[in-house]
PDB file of C-alpha atoms and ligand atoms in Angstrom:
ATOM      1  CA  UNK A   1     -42.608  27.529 -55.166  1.00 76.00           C
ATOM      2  CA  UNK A   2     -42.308  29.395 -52.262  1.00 83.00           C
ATOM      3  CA  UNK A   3     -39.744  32.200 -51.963  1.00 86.00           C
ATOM      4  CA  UNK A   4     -38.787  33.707 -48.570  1.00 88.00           C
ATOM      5  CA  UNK A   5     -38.051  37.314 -49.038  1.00 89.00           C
ATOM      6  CA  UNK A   6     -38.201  38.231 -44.501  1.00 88.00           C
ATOM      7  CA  UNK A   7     -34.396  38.483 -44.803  1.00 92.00           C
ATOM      8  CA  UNK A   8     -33.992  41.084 -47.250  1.00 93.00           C
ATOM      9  CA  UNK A   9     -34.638  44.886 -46.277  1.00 93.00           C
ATOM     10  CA  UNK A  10     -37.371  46.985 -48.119  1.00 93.00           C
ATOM     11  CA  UNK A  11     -35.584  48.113 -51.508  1.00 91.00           C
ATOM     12  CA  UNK A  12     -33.187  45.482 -51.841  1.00 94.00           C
ATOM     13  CA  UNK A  13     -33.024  43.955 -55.583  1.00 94.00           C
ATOM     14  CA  UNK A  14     -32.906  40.461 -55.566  1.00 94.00           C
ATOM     15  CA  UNK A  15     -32.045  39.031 -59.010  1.00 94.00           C
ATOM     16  CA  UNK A  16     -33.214  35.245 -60.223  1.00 93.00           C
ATOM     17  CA  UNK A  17     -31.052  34.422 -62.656  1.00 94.00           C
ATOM     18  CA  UNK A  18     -30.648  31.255 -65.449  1.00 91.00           C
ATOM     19  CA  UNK A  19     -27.004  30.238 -64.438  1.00 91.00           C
ATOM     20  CA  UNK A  20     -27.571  27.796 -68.097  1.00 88.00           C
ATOM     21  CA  UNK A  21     -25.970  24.306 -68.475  1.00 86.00           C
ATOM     22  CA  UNK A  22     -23.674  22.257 -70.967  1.00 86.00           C
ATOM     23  CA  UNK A  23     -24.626  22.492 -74.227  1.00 88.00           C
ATOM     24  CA  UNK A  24     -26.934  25.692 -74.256  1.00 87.00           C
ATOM     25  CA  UNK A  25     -26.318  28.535 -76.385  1.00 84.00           C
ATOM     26  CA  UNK A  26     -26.545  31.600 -74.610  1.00 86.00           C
ATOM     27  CA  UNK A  27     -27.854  35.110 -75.766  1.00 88.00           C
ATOM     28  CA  UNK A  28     -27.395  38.542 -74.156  1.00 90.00           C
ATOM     29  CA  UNK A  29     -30.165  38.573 -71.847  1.00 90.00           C
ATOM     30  CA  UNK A  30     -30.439  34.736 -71.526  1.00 88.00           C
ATOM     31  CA  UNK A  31     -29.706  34.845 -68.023  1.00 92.00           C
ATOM     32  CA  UNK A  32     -32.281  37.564 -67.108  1.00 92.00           C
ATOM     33  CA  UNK A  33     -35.419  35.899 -65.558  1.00 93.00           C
ATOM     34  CA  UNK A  34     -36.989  38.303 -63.331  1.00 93.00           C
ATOM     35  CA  UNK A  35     -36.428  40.513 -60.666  1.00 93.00           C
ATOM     36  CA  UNK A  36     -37.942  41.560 -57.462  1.00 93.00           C
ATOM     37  CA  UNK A  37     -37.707  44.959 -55.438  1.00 92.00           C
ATOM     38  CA  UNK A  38     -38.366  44.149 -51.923  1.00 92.00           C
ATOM     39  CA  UNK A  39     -41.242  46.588 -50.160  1.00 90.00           C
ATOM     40  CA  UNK A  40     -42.493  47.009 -46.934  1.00 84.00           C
ATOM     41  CA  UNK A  41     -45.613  46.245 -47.478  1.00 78.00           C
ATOM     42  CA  UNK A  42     -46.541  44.032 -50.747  1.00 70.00           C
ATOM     43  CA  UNK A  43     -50.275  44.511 -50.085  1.00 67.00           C
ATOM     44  CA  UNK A  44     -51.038  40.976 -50.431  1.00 59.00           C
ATOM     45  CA  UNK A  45     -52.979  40.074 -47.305  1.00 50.00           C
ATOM     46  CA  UNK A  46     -51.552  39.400 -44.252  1.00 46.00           C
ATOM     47  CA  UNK A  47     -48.217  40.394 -45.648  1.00 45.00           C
ATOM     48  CA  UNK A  48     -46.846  36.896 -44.186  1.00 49.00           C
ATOM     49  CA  UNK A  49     -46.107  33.468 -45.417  1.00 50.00           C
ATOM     50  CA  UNK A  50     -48.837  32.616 -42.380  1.00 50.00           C
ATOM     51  CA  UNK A  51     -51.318  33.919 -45.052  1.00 50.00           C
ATOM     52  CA  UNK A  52     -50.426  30.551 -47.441  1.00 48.00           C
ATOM     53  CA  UNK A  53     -52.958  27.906 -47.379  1.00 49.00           C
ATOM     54  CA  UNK A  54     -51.572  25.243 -45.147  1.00 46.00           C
ATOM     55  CA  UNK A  55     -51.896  22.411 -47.942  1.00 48.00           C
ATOM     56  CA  UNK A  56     -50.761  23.555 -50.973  1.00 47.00           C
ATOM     57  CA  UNK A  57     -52.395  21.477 -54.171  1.00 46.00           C
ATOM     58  CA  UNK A  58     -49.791  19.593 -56.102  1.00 46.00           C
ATOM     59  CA  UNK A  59     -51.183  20.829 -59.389  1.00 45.00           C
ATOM     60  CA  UNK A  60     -52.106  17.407 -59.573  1.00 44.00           C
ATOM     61  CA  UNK A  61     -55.419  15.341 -59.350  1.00 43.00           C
ATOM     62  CA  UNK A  62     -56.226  15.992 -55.609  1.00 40.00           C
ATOM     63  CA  UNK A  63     -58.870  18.538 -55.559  1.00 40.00           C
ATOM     64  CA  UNK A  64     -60.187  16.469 -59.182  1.00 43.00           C
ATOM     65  CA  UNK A  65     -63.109  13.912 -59.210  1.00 47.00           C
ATOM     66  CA  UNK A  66     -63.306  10.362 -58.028  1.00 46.00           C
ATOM     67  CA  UNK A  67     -60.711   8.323 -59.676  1.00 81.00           C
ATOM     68  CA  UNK A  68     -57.983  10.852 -59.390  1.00 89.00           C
ATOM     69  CA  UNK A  69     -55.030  10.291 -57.039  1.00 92.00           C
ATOM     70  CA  UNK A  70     -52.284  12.407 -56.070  1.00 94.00           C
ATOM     71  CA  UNK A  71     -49.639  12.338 -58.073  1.00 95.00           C
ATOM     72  CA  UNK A  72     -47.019  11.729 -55.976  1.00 95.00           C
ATOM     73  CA  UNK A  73     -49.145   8.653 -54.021  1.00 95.00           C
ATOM     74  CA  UNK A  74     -48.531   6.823 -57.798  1.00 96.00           C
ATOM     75  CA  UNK A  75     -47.394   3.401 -57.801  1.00 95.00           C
ATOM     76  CA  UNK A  76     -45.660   1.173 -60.891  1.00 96.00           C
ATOM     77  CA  UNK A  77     -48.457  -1.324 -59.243  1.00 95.00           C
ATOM     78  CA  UNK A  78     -51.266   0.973 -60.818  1.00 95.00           C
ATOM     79  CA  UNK A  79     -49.966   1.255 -64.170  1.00 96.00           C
ATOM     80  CA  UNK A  80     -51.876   0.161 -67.329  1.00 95.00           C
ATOM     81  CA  UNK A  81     -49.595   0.661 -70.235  1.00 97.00           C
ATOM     82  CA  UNK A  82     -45.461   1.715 -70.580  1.00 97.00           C
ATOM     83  CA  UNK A  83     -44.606   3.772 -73.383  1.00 98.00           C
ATOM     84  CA  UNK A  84     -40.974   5.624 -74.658  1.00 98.00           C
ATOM     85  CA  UNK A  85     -40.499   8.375 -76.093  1.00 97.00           C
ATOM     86  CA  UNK A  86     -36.873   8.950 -77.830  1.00 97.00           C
ATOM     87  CA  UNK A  87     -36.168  12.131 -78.666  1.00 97.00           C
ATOM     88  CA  UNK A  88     -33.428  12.494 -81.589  1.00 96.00           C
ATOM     89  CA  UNK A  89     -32.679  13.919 -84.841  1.00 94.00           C
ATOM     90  CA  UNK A  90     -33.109  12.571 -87.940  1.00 92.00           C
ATOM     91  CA  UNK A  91     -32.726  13.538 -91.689  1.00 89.00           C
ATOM     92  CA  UNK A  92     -32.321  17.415 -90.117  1.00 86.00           C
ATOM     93  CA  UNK A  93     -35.679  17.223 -88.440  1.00 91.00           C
ATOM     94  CA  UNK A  94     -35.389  16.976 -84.688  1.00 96.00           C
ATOM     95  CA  UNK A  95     -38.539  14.016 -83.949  1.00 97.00           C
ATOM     96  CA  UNK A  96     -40.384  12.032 -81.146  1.00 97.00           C
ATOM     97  CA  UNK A  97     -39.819   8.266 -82.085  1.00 97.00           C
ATOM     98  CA  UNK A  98     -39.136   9.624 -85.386  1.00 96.00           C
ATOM     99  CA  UNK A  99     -42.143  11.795 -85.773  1.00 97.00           C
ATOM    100  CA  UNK A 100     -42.296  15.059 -85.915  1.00 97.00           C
ATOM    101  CA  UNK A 101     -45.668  18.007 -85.768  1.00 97.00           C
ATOM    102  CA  UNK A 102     -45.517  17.545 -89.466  1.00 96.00           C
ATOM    103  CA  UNK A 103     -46.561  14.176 -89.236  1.00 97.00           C
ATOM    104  CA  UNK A 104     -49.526  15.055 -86.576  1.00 97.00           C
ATOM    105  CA  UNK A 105     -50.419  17.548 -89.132  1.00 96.00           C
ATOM    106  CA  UNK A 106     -50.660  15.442 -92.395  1.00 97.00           C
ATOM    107  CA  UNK A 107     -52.671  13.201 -90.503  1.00 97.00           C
ATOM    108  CA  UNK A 108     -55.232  15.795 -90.022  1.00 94.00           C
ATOM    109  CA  UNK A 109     -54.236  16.008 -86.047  1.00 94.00           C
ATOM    110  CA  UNK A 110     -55.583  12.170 -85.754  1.00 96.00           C
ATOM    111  CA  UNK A 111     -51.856  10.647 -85.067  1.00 97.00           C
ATOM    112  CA  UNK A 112     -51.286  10.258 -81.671  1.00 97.00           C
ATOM    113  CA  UNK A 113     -48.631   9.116 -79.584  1.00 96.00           C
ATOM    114  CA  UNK A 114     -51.176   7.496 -77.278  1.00 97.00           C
ATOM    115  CA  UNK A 115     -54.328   6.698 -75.973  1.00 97.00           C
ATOM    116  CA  UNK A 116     -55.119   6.614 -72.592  1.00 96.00           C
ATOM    117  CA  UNK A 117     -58.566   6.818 -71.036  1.00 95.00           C
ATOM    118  CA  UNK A 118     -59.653   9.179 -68.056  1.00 94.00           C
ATOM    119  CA  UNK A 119     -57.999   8.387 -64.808  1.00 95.00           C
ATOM    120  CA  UNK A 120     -55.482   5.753 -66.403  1.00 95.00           C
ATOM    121  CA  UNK A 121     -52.307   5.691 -65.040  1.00 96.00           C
ATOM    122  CA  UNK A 122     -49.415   4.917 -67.483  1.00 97.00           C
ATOM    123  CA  UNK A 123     -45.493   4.636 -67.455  1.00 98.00           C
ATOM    124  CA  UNK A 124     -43.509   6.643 -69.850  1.00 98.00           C
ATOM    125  CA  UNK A 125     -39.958   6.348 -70.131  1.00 98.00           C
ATOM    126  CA  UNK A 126     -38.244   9.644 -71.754  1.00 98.00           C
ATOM    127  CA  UNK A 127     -34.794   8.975 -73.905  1.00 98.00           C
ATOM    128  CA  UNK A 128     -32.111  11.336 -74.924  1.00 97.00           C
ATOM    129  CA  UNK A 129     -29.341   8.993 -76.744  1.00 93.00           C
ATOM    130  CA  UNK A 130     -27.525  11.766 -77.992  1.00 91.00           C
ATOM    131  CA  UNK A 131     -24.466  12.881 -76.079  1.00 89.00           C
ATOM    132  CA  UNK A 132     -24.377  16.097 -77.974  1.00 90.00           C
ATOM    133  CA  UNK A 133     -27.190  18.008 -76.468  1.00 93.00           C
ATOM    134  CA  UNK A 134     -30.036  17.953 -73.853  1.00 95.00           C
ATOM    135  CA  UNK A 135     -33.875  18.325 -74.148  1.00 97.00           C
ATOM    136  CA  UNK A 136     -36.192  19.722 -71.756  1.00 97.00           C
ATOM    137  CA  UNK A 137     -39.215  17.741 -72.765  1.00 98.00           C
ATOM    138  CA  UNK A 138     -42.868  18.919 -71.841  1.00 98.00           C
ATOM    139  CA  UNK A 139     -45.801  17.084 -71.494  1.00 98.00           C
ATOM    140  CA  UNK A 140     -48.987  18.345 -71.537  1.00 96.00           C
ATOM    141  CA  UNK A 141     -51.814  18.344 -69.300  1.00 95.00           C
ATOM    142  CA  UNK A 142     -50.358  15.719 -67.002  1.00 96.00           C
ATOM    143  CA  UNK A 143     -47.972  15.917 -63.138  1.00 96.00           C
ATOM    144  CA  UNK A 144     -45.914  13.106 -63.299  1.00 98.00           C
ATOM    145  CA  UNK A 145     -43.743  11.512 -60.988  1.00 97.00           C
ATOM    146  CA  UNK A 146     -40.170  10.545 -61.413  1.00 98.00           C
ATOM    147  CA  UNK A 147     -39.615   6.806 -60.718  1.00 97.00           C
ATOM    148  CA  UNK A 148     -35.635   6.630 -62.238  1.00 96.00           C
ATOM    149  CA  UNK A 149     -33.212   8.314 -63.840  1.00 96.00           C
ATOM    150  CA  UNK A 150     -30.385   6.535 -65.686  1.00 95.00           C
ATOM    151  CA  UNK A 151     -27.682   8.828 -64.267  1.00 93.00           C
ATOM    152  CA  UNK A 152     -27.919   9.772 -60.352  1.00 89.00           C
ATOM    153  CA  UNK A 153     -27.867   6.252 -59.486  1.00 92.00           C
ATOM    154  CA  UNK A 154     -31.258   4.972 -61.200  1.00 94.00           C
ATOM    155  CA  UNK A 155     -32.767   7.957 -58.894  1.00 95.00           C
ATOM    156  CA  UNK A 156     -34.258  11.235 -59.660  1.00 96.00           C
ATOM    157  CA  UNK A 157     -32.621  14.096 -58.595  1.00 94.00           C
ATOM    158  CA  UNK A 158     -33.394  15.581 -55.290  1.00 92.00           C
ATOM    159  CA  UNK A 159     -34.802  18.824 -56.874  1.00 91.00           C
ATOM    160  CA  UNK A 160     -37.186  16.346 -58.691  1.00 93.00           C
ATOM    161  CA  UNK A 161     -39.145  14.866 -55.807  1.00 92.00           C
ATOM    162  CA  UNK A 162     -42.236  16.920 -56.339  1.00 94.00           C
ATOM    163  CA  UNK A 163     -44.887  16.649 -58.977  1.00 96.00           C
ATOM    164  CA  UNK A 164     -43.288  17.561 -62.420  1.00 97.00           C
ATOM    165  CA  UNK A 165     -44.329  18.488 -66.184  1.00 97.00           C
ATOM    166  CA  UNK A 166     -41.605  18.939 -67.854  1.00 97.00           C
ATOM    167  CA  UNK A 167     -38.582  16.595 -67.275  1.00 98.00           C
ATOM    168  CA  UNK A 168     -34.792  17.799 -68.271  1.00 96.00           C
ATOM    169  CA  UNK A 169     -33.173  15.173 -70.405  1.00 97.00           C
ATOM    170  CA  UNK A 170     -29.425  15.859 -70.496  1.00 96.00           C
ATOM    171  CA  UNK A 171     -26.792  14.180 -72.355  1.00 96.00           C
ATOM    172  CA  UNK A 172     -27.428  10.090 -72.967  1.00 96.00           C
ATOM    173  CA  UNK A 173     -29.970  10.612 -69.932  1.00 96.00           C
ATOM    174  CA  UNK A 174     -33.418   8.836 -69.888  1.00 97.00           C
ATOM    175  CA  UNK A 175     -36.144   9.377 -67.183  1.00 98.00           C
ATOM    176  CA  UNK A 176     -39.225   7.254 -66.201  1.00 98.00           C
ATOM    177  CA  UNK A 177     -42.344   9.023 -64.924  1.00 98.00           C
ATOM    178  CA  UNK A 178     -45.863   7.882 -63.764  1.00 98.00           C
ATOM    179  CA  UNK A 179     -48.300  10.242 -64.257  1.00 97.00           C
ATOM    180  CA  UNK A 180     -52.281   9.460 -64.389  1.00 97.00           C
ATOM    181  CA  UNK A 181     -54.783  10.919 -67.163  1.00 96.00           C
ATOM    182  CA  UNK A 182     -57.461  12.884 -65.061  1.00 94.00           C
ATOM    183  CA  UNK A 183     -59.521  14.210 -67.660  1.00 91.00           C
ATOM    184  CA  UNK A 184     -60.120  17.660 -65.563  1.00 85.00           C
ATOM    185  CA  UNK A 185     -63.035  20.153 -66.804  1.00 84.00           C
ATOM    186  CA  UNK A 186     -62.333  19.647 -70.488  1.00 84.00           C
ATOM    187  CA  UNK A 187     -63.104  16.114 -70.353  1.00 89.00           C
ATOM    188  CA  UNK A 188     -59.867  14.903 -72.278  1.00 93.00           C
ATOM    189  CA  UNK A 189     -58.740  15.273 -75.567  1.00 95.00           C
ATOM    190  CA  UNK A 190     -55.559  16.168 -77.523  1.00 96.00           C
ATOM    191  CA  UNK A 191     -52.539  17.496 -75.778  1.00 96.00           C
ATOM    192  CA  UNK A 192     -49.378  17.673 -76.361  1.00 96.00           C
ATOM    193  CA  UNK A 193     -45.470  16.698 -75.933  1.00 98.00           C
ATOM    194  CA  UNK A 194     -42.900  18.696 -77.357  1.00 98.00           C
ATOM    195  CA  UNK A 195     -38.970  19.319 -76.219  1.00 97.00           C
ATOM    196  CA  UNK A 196     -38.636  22.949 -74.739  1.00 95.00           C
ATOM    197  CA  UNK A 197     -36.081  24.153 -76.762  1.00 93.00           C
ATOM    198  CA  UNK A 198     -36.932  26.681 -79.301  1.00 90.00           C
ATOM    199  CA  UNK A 199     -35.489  25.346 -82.568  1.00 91.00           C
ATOM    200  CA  UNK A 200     -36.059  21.704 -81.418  1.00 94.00           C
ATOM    201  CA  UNK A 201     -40.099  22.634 -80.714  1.00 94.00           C
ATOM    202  CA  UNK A 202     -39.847  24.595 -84.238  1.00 92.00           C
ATOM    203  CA  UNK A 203     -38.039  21.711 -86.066  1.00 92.00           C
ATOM    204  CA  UNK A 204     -40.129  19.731 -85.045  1.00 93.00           C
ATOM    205  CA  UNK A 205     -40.238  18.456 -81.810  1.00 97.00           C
ATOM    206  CA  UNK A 206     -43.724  18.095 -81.135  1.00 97.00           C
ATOM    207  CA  UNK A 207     -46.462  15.074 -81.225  1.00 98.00           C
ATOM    208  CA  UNK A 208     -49.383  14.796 -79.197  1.00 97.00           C
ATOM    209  CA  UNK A 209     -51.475  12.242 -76.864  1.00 98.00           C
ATOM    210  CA  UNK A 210     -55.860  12.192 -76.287  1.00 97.00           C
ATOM    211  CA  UNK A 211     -57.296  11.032 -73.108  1.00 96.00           C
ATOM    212  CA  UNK A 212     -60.414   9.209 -74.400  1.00 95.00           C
ATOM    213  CA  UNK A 213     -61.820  10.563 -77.693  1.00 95.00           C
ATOM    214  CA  UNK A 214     -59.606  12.507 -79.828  1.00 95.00           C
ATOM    215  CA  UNK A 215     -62.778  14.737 -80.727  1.00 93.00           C
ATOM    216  CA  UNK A 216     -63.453  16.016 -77.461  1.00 93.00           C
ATOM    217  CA  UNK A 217     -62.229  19.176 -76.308  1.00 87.00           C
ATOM    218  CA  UNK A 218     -60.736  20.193 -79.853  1.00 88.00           C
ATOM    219  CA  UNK A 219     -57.709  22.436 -79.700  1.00 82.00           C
ATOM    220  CA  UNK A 220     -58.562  24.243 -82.672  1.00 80.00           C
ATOM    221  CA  UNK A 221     -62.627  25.329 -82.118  1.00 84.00           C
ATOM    222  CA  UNK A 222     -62.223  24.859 -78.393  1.00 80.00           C
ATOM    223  CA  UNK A 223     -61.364  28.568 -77.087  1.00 81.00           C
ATOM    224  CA  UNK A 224     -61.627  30.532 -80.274  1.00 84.00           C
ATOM    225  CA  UNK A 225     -59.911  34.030 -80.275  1.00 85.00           C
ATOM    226  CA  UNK A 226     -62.235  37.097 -79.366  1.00 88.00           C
ATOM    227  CA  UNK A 227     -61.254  41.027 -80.357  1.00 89.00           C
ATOM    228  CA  UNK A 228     -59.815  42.739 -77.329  1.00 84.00           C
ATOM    229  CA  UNK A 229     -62.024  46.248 -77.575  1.00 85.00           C
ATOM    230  CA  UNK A 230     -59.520  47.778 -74.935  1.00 80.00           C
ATOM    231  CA  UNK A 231     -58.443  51.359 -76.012  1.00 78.00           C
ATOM    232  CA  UNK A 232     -54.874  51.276 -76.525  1.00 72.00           C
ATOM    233  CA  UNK A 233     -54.035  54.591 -74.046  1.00 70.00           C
ATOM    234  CA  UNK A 234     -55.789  52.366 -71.588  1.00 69.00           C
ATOM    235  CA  UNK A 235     -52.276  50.337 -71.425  1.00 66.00           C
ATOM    236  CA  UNK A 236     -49.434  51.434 -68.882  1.00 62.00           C
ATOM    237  CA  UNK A 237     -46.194  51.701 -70.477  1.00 61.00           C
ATOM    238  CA  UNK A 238     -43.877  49.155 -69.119  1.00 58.00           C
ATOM    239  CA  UNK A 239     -40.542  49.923 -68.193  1.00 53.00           C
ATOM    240  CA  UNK A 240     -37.686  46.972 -68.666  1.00 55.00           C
ATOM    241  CA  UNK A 241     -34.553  47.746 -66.880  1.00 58.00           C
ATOM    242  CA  UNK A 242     -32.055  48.204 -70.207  1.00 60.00           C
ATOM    243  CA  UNK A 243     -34.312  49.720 -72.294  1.00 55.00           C
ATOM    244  CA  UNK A 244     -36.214  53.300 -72.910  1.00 57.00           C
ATOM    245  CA  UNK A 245     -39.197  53.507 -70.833  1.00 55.00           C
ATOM    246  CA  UNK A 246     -42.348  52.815 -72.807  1.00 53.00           C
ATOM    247  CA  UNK A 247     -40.864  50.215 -74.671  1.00 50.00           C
TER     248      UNK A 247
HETATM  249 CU1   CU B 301     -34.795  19.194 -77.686  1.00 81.04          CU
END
């Protein structure tokens, strides 16, 4: 994303904000995202957009190895499997096709959702049957994108005509996405799919996919946690607008 801030004079506050949506529950700061204080000089090279790489990666498969394609140069012509994912509620527990990180869990992490190998491309179609609320559903590892959209006349939406990971699923909305399985340095493995919002991800909104072997790349002994020696005096107090400095 590329913001242009060349309007704006040096110490103007710009704002970006969460304006929310139907069916969100809103806190007291839920609109707060982040703000900028324009300067004269941000110190970051040039100190103009000319600085930006003229190509820009996708955050897809261009820069990967042989076999990867861009995401948005996908076809329906190059896919090898479809799969749906329906994301509802059931018995309290809010589940993927029914299944929910419990499930994954029991299974000692071997359930999966699906198996694609390296470079495949597949079709998944994402389903929100309920009119009551809306899930912002995230998929791992992958760019996918869009193909159709139920609503917006079978199309995506023109904000969604860029490589995407996660993929808003409103009311009795359901989205298809290519996306292809490039392996990238880990070589494949477990990732996974949950729905964005915080109870539904807690209760228990989550399954998971492996590209290739399930064993490779294992989530759990893959990047093990190391103790951060830093000397606590070392850290700058932060300052959030609202609240007493150093907190
Ligand atoms: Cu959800």
């Amino acid at each position: 994303m590329l913001i242009d801030f060349r309007k704006y004079r040096t110490g103007q506050l710009i704002e970006l904000r969460n304006l929310s949506n139907k069916n969100n529950i809103d806190f007291a700061n839920t609109n707060k995202i982040m703000r900028f204080q324009v300067v004269a000089d941000s110190g970051s090279g040039a100190g103009s957009i000319s600085s930006i790489p003229a190509t820009l990666d996708d955050g897809g498969a261009v820069n990967a190895s042989l076999g990867a394609i861009p995401t948005m140069s996908l076809t329906p012509a190059m896919v090898k499997a479809k799969r749906e994912l329906k994301f509802f509620r059931d018995h309290g527990q809010w589940t993927v096709n029914g299944v929910t990180w419990a499930d994954v869990e029991k299974s000692g992490f071997t359930k999966l959702f699906g198996n694609p190998q390296p470079f495949d491309v597949e079709q998944w179609t994402i389903i929100n049957a309920s009119g009551g609320w809306f899930h912002p559903v995230h998929i791992h590892l992958i760019d996918a994108k869009i193909i159709g959209r139920n609503t917006n006349g079978g199309q995506p939406f023109a904000w969604e005509k860029g490589p995407k990971d996660v993929f808003y699923a409103g009311e009795n909305e359901s989205i298809t996405a290519l996306m292809q399985f490039d392996p990238g340095a880990n070589g494949g493995g477990r990732y996974m799919i949950h729905c964005h919002n915080l109870v539904h991800e807690d209760h228990d909104m989550m399954v998971q996919f492996s590209v290739g072997d399930l064993r490779t790349n294992d989530p759990v002994t893959t990047d093990p946690p190391v103790l951060d020696t830093t000397p606590l005096d070392a850290f700058q107090p932060v300052y959030r607008p609202g609240f007493p400095a150093g907190t």
